[in-house]
C-alpha positions as a Python dict, from the first residue, in 0.01 Angstrom:
ca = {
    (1, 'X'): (0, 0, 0),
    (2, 'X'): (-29, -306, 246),
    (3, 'X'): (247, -568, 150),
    (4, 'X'): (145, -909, 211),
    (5, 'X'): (469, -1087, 366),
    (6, 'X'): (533, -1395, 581),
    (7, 'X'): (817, -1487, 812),
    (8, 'X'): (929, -1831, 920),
    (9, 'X'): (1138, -1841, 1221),
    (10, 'X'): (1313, -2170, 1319),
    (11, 'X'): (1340, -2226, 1681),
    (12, 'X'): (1634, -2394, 1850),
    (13, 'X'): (1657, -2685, 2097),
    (14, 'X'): (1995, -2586, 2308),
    (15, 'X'): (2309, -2643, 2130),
    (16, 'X'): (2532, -2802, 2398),
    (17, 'X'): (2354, -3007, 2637),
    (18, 'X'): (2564, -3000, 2949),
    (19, 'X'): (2553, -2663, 2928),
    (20, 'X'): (2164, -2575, 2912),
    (21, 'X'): (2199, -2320, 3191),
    (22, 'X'): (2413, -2105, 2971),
    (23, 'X'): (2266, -2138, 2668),
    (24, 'X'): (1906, -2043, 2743),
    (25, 'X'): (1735, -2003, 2367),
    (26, 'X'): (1783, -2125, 2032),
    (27, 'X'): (1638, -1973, 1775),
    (28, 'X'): (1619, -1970, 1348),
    (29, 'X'): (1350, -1700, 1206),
    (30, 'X'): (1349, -1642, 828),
    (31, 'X'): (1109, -1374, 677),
    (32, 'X'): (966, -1347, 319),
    (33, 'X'): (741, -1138, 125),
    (34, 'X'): (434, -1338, -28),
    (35, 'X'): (470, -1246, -380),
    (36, 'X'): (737, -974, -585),
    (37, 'X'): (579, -672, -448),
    (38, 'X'): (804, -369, -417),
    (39, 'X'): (959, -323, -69),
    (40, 'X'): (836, -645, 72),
    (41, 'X'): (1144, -896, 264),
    (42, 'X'): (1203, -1284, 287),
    (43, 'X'): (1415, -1328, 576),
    (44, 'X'): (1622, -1588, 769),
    (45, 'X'): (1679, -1533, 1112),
    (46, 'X'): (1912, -1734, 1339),
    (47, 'X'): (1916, -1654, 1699),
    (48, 'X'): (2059, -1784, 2027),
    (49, 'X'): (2099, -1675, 2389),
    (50, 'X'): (2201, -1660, 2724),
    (51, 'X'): (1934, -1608, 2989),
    (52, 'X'): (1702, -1452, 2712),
    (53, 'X'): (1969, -1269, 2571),
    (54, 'X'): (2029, -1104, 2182),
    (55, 'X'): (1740, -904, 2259),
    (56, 'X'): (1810, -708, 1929),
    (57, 'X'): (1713, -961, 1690),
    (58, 'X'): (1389, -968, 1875),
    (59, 'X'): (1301, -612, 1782),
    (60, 'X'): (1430, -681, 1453),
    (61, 'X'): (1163, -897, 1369),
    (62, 'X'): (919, -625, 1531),
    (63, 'X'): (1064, -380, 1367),
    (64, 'X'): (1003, -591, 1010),
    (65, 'X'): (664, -744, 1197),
    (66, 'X'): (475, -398, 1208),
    (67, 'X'): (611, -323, 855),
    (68, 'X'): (376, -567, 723),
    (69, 'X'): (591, -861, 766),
    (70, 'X'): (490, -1231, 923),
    (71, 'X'): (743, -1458, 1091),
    (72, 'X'): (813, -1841, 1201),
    (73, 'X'): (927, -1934, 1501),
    (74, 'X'): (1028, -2236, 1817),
    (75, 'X'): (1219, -2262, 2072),
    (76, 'X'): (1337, -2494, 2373),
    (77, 'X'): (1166, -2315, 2586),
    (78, 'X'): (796, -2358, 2469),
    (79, 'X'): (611, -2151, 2716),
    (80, 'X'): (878, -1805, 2611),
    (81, 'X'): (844, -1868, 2226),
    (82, 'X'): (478, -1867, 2232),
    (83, 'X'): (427, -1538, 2404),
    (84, 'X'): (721, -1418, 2151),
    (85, 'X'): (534, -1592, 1890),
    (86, 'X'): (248, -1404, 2033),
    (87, 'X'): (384, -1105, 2011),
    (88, 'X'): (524, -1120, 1661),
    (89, 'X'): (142, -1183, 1536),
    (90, 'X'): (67, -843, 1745),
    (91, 'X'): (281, -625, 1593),
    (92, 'X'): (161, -784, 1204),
    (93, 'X'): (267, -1132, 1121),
    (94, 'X'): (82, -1341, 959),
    (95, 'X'): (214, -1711, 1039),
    (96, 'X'): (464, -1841, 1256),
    (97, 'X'): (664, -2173, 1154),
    (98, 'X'): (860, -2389, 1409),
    (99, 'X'): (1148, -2586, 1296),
    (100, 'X'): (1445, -2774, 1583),
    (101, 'X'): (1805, -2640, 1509),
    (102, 'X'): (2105, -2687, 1704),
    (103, 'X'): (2388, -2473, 1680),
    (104, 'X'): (2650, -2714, 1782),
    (105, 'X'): (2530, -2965, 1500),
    (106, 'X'): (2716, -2880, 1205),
    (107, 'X'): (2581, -3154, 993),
    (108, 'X'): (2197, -3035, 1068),
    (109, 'X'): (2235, -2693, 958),
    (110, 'X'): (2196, -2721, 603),
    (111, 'X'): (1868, -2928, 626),
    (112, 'X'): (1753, -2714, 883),
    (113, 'X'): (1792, -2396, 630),
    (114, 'X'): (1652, -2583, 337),
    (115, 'X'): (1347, -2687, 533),
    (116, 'X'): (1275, -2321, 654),
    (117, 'X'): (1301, -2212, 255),
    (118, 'X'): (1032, -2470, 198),
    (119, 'X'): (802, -2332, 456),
    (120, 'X'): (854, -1941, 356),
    (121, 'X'): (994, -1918, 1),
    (122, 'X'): (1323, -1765, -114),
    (123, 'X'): (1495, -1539, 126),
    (124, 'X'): (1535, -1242, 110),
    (125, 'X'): (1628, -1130, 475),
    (126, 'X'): (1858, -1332, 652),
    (127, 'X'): (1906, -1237, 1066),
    (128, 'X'): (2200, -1419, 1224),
    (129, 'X'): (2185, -1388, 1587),
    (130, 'X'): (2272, -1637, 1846),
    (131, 'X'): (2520, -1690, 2077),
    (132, 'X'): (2649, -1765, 2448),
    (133, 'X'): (2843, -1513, 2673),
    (134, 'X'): (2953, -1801, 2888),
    (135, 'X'): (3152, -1774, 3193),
    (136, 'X'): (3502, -1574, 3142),
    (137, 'X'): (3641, -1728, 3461),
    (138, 'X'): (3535, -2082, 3429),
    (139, 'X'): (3655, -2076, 3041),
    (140, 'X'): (4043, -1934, 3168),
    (141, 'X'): (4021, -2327, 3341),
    (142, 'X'): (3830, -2519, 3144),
    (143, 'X'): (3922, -2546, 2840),
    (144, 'X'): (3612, -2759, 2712),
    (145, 'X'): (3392, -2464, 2801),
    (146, 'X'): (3620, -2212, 2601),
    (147, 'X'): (3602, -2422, 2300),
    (148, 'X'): (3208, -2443, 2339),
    (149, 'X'): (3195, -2053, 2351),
    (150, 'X'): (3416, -2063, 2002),
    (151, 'X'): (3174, -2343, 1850),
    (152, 'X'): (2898, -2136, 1941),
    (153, 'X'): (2995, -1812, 1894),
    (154, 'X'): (3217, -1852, 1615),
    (155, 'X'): (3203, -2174, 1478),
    (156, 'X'): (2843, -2227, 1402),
    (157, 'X'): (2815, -1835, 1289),
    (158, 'X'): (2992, -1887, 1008),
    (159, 'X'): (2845, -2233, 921),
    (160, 'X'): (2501, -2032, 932),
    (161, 'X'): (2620, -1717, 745),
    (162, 'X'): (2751, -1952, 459),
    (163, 'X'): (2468, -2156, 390),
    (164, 'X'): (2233, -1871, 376),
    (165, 'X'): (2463, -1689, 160),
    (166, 'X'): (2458, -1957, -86),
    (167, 'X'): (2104, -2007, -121),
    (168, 'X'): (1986, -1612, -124),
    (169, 'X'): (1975, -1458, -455),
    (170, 'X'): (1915, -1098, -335),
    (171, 'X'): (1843, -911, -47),
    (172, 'X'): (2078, -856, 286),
    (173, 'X'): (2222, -1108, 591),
    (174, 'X'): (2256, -943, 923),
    (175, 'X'): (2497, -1061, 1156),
    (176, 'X'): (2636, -951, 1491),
    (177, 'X'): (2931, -868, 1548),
    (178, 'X'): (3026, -642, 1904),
    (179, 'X'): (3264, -405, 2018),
    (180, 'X'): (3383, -609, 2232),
    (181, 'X'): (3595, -828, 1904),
    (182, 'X'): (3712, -471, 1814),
    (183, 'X'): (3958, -468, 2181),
    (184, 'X'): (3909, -802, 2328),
    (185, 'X'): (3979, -742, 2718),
    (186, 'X'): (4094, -925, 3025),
    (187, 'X'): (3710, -924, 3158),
    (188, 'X'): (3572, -1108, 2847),
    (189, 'X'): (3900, -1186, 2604),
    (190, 'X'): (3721, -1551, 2528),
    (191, 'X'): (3351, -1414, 2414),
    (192, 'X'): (3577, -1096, 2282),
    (193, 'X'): (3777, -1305, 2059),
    (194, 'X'): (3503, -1501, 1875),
    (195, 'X'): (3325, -1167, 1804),
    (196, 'X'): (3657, -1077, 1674),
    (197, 'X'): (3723, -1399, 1432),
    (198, 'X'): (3331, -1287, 1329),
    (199, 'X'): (3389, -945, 1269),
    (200, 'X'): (3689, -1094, 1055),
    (201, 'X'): (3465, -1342, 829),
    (202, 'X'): (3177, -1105, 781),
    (203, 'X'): (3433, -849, 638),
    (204, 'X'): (3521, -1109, 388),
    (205, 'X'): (3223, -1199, 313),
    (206, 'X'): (3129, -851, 254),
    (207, 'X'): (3379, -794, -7),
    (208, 'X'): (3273, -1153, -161),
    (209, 'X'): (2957, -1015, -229),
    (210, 'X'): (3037, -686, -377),
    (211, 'X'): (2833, -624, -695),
    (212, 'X'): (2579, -911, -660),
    (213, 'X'): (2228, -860, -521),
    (214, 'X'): (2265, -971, -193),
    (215, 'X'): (2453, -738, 120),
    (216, 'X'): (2607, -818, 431),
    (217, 'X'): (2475, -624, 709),
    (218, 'X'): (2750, -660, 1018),
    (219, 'X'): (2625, -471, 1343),
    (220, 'X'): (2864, -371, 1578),
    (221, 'X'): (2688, -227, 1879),
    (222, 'X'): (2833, -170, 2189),
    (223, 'X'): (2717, -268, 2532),
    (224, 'X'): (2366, -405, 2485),
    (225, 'X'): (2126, -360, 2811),
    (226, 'X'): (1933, -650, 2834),
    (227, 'X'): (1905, -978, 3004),
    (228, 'X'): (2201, -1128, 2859),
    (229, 'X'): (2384, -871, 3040),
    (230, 'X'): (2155, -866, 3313),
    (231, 'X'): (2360, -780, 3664),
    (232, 'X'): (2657, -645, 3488),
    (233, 'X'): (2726, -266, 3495),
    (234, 'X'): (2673, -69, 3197),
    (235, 'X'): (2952, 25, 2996),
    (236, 'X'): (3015, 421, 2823),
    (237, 'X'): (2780, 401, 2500),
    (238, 'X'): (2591, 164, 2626),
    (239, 'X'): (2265, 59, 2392),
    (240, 'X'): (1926, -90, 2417),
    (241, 'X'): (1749, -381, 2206),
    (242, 'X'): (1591, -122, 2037),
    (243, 'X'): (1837, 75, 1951),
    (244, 'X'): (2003, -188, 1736),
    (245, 'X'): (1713, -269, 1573),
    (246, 'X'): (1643, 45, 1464),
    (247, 'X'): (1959, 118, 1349),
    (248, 'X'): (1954, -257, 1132),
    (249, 'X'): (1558, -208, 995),
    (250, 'X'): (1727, 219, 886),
    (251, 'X'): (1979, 31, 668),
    (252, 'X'): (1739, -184, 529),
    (253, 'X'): (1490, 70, 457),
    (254, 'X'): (1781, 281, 304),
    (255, 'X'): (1857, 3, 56),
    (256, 'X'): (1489, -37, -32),
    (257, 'X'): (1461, 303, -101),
    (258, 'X'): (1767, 309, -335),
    (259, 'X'): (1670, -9, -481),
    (260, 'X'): (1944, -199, -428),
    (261, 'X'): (2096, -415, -112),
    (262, 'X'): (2452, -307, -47),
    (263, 'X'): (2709, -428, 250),
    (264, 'X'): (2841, -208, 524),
    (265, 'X'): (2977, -221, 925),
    (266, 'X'): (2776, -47, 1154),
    (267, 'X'): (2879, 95, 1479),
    (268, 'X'): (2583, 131, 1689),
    (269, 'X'): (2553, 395, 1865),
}
């Protein structure tokens, strides 16, 4: 049967403003289901990048997109949302919502939530993925632009991941996580560690919401081809966009299938 289903996804001005260049896109995209019909999703999705970057949570939304779901979204970068924007009405949704959110403003982040469940309804899919690889070398000196990988990448994940956990009844939160928090190493030990403190909160979380209605989804895929990484050589294992969003939408459609949302880590691939 065709499930009517709307997303809203919240674009994001950049976070740090001396440090556009590395941040590239912002971006908050929540998806819900029009009415209670039986495998239909309300989502949130929060989503930031370098150079174009956390490709995954793109194909995510596809993913939910051509499954009958619509989406909301805006971005800094007008010109690059709308074609996204574009594409998400392509592959099925029905309206797109634009909201401003910046990571690095702590305060903003609960209006910015509450606003987005005004525009699409309860939740009932939450996506959190944005983030900055920043510059290893640079961050080793400056210590400014070490902390603004941490408030980025750490800091303003778990301001996200809390807020949306509070105001979802049911349903599952996706968040990030990478192998490279598992061994942080000398080539990336600043982005590494964040990942790592991430890993460490969604675990908790996790285990926080054992036996409600609502599971934590925590992705851990390994190297991700795509412009984020754009340049760098490909490490063992590597993975595509695509990849991880299949393996995120699987886990979903699992729990829809068993008819109820539980938490679990996955390594991807």
């Amino acid at each position: 049967p065709e499930h009517a289903r709307e997303v809203s996804r919240v674009g994001v001005p950049h976070a740090l403003r001396d440090h556009v260049d590395e941040l590239g896109e912002t971006a908050l995209r929540v998806l819900h289901p029009a009415g209670e019909v039986q495998g239909a999703h309300q989502v949130v999705h929060a989503r930031s990048a370098v150079r174009g970057g956390a490709e995954e949570d793109s194909r995510v939304a596809e993913h939910l997109s051509q499954a009958g779901v619509a989406e909301t979204a805006r971005d800094e970068a007008v010109q690059r949302l709308g074609q996204q924007a574009q594409q998400l009405r392509a592959a099925g949704a029905r309206s797109v919502h634009l909201l401003d959110f910046d990571a690095a403003d702590f305060p903003s982040h609960a209006g910015v939530v509450d606003r987005a469940i005004e525009l699409a309804g309860p939740l009932e899919i939450a996506v959190v993925a944005f983030g900055i690889l920043g510059d290893q070398e640079r961050a080793e000196r400056d210590a400014s632009h070490a902390v603004d990988i941490a408030t980025i990448d750490y800091a303003a994940q778990i301001s996200l991941l809390t807020l949306v956990s509070e105001r979802m009844q049911r349903g599952h939160i996706i968040a990030f996580s990478s192998i490279a928090g598992w061994r942080a190493r000398r080539a990336n030990y600043v982005y590494g560690s964040t990942k790592a403190g991430l890993d460490a909160f969604c675990q908790g979380l996790a285990d926080k919401l054992h036996g409600s209605r609502l599971g934590l989804i925590t992705a851990r895929p390994g190297f991700v081809i795509g412009s984020m990484t754009e340049g760098m050589k490909p490490a063992p294992l590597s993975v595509r966009p695509e990849d991880v969003a299949e393996a995120v939408v699987s886990c979903i459609d699992h729990d829809a299938r068993r008819g109820r949302p539980r938490s679990r880590t996955i390594w991807i691939p």
